[in-house]
PDB file of C-alpha atoms in Angstrom:
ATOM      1  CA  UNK A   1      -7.238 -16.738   9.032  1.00 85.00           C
ATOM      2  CA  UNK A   2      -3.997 -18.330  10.085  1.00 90.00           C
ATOM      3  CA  UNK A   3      -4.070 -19.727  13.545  1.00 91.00           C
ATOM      4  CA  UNK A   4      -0.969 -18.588  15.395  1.00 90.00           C
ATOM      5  CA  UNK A   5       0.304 -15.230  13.466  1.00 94.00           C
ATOM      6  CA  UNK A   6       0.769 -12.631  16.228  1.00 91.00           C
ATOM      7  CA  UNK A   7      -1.785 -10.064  15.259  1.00 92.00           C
ATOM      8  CA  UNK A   8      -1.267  -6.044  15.805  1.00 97.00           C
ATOM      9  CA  UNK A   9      -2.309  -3.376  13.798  1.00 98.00           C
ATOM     10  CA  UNK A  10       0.825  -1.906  13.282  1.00 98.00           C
ATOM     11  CA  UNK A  11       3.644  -4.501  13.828  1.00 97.00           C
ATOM     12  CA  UNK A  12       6.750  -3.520  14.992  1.00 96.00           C
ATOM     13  CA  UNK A  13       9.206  -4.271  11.282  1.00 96.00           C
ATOM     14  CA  UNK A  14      11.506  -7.057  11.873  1.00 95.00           C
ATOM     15  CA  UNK A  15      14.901  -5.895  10.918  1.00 96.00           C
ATOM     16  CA  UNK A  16      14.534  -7.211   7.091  1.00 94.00           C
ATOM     17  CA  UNK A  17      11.717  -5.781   6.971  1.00 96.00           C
ATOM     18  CA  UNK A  18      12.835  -2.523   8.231  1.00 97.00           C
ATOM     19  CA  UNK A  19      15.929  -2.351   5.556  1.00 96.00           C
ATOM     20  CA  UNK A  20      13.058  -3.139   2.935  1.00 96.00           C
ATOM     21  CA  UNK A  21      11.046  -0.155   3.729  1.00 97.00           C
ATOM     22  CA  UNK A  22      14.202   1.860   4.164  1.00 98.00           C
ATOM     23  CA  UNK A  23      14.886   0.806   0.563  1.00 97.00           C
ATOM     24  CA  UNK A  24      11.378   1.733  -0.828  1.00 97.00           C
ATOM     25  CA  UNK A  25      11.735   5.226   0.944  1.00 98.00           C
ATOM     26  CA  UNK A  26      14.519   5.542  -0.998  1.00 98.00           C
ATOM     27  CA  UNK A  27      12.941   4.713  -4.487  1.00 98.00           C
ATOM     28  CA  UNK A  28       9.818   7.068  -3.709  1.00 98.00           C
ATOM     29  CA  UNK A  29      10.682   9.515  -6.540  1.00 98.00           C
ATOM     30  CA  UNK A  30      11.185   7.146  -9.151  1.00 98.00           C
ATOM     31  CA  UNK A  31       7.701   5.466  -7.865  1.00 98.00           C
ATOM     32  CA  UNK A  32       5.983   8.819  -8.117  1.00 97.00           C
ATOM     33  CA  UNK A  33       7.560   9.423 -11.724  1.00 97.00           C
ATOM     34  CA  UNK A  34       5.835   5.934 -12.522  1.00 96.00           C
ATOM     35  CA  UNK A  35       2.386   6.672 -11.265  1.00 95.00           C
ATOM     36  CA  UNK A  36       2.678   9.943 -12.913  1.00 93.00           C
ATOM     37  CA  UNK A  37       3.066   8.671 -16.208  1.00 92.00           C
ATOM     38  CA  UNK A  38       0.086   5.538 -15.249  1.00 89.00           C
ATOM     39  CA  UNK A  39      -2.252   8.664 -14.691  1.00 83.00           C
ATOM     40  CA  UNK A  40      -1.699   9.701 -18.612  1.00 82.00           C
ATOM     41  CA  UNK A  41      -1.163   6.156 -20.255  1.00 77.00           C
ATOM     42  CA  UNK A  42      -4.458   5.168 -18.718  1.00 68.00           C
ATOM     43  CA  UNK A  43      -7.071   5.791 -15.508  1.00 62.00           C
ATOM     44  CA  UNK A  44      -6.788   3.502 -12.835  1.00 64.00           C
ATOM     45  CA  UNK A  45      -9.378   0.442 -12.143  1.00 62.00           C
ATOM     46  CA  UNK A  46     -11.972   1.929  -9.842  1.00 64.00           C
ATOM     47  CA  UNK A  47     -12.962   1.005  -6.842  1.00 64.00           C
ATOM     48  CA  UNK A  48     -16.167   0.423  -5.489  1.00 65.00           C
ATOM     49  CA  UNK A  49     -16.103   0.594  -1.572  1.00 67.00           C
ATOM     50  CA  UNK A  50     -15.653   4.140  -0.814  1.00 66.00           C
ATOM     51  CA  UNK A  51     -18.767   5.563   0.518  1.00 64.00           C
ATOM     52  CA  UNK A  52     -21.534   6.516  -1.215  1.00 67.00           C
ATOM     53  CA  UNK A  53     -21.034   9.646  -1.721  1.00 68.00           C
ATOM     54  CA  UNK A  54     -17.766   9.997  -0.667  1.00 72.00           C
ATOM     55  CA  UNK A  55     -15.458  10.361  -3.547  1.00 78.00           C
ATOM     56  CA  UNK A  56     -12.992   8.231  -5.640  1.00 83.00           C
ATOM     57  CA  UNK A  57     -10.307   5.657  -5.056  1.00 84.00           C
ATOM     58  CA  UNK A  58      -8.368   4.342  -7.792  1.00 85.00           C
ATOM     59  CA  UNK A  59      -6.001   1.300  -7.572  1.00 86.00           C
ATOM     60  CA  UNK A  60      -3.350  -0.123 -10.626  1.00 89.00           C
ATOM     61  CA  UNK A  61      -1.990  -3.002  -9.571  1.00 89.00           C
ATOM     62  CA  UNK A  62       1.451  -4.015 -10.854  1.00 90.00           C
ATOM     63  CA  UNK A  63       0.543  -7.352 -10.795  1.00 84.00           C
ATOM     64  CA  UNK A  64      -2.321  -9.848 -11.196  1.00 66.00           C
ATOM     65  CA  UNK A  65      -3.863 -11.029  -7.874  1.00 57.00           C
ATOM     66  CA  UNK A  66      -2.167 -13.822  -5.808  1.00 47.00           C
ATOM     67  CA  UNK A  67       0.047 -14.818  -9.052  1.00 52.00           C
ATOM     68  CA  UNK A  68       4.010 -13.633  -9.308  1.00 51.00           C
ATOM     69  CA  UNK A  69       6.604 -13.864 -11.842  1.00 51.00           C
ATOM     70  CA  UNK A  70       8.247 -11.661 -14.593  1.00 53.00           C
ATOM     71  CA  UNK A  71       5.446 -12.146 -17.442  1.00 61.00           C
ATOM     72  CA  UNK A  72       2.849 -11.211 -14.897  1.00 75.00           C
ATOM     73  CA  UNK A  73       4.206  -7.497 -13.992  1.00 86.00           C
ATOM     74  CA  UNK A  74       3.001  -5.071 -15.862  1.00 87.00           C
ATOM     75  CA  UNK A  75       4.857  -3.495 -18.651  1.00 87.00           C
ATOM     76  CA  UNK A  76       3.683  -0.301 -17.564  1.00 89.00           C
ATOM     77  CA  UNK A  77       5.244  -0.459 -13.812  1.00 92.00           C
ATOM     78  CA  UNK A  78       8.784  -1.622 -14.412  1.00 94.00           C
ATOM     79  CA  UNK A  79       9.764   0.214 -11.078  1.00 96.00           C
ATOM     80  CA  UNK A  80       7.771  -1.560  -8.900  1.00 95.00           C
ATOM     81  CA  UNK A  81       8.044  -4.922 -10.596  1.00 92.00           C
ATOM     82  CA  UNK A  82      12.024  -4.476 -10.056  1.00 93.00           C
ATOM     83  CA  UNK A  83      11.158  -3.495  -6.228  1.00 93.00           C
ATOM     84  CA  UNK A  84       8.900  -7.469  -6.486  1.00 90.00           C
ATOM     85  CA  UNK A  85      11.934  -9.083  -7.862  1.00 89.00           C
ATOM     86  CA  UNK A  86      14.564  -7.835  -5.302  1.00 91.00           C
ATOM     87  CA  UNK A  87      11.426  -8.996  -2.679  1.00 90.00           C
ATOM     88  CA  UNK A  88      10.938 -11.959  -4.370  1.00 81.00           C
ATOM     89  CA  UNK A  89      12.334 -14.213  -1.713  1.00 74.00           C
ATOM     90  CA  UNK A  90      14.870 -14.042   1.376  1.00 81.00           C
ATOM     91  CA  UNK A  91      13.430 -12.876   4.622  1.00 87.00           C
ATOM     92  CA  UNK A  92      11.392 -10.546   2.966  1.00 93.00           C
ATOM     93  CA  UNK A  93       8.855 -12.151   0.995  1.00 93.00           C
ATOM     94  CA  UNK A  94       6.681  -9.647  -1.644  1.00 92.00           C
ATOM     95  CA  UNK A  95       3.334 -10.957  -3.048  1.00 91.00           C
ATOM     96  CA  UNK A  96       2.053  -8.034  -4.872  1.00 90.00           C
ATOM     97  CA  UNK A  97       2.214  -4.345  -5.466  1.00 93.00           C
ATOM     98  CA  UNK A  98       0.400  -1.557  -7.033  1.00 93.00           C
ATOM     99  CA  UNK A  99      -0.679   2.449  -6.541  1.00 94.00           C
ATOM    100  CA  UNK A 100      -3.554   3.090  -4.774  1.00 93.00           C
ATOM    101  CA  UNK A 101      -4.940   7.126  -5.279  1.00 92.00           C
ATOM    102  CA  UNK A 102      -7.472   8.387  -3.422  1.00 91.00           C
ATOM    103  CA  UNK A 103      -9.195  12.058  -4.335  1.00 89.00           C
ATOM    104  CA  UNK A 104      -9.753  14.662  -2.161  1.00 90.00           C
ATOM    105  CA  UNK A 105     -12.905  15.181  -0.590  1.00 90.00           C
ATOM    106  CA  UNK A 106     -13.245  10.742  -0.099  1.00 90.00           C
ATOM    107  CA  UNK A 107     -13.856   7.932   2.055  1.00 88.00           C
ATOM    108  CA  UNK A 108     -13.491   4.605   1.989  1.00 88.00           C
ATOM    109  CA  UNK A 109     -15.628   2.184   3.630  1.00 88.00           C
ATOM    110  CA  UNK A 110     -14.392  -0.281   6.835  1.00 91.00           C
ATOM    111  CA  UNK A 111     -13.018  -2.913   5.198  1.00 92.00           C
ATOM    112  CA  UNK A 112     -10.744  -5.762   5.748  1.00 93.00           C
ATOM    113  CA  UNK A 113      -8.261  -7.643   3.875  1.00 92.00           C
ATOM    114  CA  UNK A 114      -8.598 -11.354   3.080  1.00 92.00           C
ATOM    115  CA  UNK A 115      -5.759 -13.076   5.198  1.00 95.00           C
ATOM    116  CA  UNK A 116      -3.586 -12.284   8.713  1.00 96.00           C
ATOM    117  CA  UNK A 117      -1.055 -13.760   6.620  1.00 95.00           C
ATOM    118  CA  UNK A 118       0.261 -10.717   4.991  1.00 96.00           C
ATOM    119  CA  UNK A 119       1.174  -7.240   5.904  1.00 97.00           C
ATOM    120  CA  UNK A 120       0.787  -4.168   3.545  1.00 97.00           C
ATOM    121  CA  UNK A 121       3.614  -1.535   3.624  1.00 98.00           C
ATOM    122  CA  UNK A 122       2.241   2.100   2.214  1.00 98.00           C
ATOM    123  CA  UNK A 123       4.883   4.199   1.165  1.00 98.00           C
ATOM    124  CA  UNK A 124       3.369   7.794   1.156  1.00 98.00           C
ATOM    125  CA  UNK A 125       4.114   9.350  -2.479  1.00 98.00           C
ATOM    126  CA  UNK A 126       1.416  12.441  -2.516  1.00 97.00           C
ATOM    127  CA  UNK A 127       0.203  13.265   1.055  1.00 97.00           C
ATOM    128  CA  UNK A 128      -2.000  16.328   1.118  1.00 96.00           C
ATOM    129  CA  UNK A 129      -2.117  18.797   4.322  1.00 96.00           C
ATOM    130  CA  UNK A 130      -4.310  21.388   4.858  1.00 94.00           C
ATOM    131  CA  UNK A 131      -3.445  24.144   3.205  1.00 90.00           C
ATOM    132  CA  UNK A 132      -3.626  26.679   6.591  1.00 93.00           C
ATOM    133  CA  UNK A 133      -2.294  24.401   9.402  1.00 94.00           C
ATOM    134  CA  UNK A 134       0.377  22.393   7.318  1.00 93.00           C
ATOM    135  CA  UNK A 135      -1.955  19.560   9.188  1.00 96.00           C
ATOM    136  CA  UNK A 136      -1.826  16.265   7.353  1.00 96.00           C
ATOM    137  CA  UNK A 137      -5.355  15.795   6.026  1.00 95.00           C
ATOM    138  CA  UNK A 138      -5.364  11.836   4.340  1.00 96.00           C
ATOM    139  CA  UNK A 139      -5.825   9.344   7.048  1.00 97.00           C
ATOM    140  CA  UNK A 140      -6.118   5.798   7.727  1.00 98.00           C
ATOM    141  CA  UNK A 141      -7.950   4.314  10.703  1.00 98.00           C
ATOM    142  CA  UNK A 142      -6.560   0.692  11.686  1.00 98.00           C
ATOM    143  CA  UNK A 143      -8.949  -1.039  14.549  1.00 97.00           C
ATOM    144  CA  UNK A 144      -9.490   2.235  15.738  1.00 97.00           C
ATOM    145  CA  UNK A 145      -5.810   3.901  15.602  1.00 97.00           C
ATOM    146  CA  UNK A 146      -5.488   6.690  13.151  1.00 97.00           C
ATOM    147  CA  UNK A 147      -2.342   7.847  11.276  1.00 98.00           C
ATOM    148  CA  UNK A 148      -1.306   9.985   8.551  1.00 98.00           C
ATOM    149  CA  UNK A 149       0.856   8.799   5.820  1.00 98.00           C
ATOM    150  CA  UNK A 150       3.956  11.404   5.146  1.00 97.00           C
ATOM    151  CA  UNK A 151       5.793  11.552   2.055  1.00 97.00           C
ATOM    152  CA  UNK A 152       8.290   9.369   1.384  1.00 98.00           C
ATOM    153  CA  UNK A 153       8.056   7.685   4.602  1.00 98.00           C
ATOM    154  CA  UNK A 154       6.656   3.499   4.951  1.00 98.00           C
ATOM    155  CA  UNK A 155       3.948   2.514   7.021  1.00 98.00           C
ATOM    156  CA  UNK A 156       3.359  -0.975   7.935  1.00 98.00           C
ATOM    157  CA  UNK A 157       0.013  -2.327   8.987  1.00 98.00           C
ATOM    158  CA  UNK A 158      -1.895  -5.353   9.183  1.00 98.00           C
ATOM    159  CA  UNK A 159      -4.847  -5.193   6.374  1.00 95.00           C
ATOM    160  CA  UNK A 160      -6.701  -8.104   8.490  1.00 97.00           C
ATOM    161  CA  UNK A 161      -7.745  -5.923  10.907  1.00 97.00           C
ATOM    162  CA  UNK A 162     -10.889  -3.116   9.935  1.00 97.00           C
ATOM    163  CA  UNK A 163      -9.205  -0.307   8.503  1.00 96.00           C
ATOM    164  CA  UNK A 164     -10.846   3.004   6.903  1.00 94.00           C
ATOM    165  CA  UNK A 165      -9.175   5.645   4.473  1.00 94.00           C
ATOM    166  CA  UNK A 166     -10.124   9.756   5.075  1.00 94.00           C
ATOM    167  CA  UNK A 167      -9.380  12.631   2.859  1.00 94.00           C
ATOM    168  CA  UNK A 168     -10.410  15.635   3.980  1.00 93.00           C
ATOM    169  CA  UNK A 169      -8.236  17.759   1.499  1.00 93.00           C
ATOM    170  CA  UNK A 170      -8.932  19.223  -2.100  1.00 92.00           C
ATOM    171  CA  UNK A 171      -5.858  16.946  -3.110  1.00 94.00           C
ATOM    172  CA  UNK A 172      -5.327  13.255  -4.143  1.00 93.00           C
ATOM    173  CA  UNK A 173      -3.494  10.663  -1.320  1.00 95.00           C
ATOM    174  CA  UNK A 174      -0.763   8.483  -3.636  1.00 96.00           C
ATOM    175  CA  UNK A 175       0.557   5.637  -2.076  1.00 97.00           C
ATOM    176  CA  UNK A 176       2.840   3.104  -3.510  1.00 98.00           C
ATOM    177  CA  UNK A 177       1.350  -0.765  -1.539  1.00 96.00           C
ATOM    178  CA  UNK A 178       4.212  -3.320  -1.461  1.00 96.00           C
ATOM    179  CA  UNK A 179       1.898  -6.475   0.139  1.00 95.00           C
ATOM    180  CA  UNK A 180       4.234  -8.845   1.826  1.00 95.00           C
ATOM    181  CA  UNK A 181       4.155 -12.460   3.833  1.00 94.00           C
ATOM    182  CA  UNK A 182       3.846 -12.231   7.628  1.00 95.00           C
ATOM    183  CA  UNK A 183       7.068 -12.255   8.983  1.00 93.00           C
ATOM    184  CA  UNK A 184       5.837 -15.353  11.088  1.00 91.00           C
ATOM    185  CA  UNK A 185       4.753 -16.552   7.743  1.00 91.00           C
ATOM    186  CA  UNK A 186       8.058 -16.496   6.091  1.00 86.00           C
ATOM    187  CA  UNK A 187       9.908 -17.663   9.352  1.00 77.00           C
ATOM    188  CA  UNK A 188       7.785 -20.791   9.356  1.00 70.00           C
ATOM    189  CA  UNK A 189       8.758 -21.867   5.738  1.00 67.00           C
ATOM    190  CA  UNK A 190      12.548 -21.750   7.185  1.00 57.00           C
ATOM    191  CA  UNK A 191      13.499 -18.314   4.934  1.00 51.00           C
TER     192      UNK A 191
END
C-alpha cells in the first residue's frame, strides 16, 4: 500500500490515459486475432481462485511478472508487447499485459490485487449477453459496484480494491489487461 494515492474504484482516466485506452479500443481486433491463435498454439495457465465449483479462468500473460523489456515479451503476443513498448514510458506508464478468459457458467473468488499503485485497464474482446434479452451476462464487481465489460470498449479500475468476476452465460468473457502505474504514481517520478 502506497500512502497518499487517491483511491476509487473506477478512477476517472487522466487525459493520457484516456488517449491510451482510446488507442487499445482501436487495436481490439488485432488483440482478439492474437488470443485466437494463443487458444490453438497452447491452453492458457490456469487459475486457481475461481470458486469451487464455479468454472474456469485462464490467464497468458505477455510478460513475466513485475519484469519489462523486449526479451521478456513473449514471442507468442507480439501485439500486445508492441502496445508495452509504445506504454513503456511518458505519462502513461505500462507494467504488464496479458489475456485473461473466463468460461461460461464461472466465478471468481473476491480477490484483491497486490498494490494501490497500479490500475488495470480491461479492454472487452469477447463479451457474452444473454442470448434472449441481448443483456450483458460477464460481470465484474469492484467494492461493491458492478459493470459489464462491452466489446471493444476499456474499462479502468483499481485492482486494490475487492473485486469479483461473474459469468452467467454459456460463452467465454476475453479481455485483453494492460496493468499500468497510478497516474499519481507516474506524476510523482516527474513523467
Amino acid at each position: 500500500f502506497l500512502p497518499g494515492i487517491p483511491g476509487d474504484p473506477f478512477p476517472p482516466a487522466p487525459p493520457a490515459l484516456a488517449r491510451a485506452m482510446a488507442h487499445l479500443e482501436e487495436q481490439a481486433g488485432r488483440l482478439r486475432t492474437e488470443a485466437a491463435a494463443l487458444l490453438t498454439a497452447r491452453r492458457p495457465a490456469e487459475e486457481c481462485i475461481q470458486a469451487p465449483g464455479g468454472g474456469q479462468w485462464w490467464r497468458y500473460e505477455a510478460t513475466a511478472a513485475w519484469t519489462r523489456g523486449e526479451a521478456n515479451c513473449s514471442r507468442l503476443t507480439p501485439v500486445a508487447c508492441e502496445l508495452l513498448e509504445r506504454y513503456e514510458s511518458g505519462e502513461v506508464v505500462a507494467l504488464r499485459a496479458g489475456y485473461s478468459w473466463v468460461e461460461g457458467a464461472s466465478q471468481l473468488r473476491p480477490h484483491h490485487g497486490v498494490t494501490n499503485g497500479q490500475l488495470k485497464i480491461h479492454l472487452g474482446l469477447a463479451t457474452p449477453q444473454h442470448p434472449t434479452t441481448g443483456e450483458p451476462c460477464a460481470h465484474l464487481t469492484v467494492a461493491g459496484s458492478r459493470v459489464a465489460w462491452e466489446a471493444g470498449k476499456a474499462l479502468l479500475f483499481d485492482d486494490s480494491y475487492e473485486h469479483s468476476v461473474v459469468n452467467e452465460c454459456e460463452e467465454t468473457r476475453l479481455v485483453f489487461q494492460l496493468v499500468v502505474a497510478h497516474p499519481a504514481v507516474v506524476s510523482h517520478l516527474g513523467r
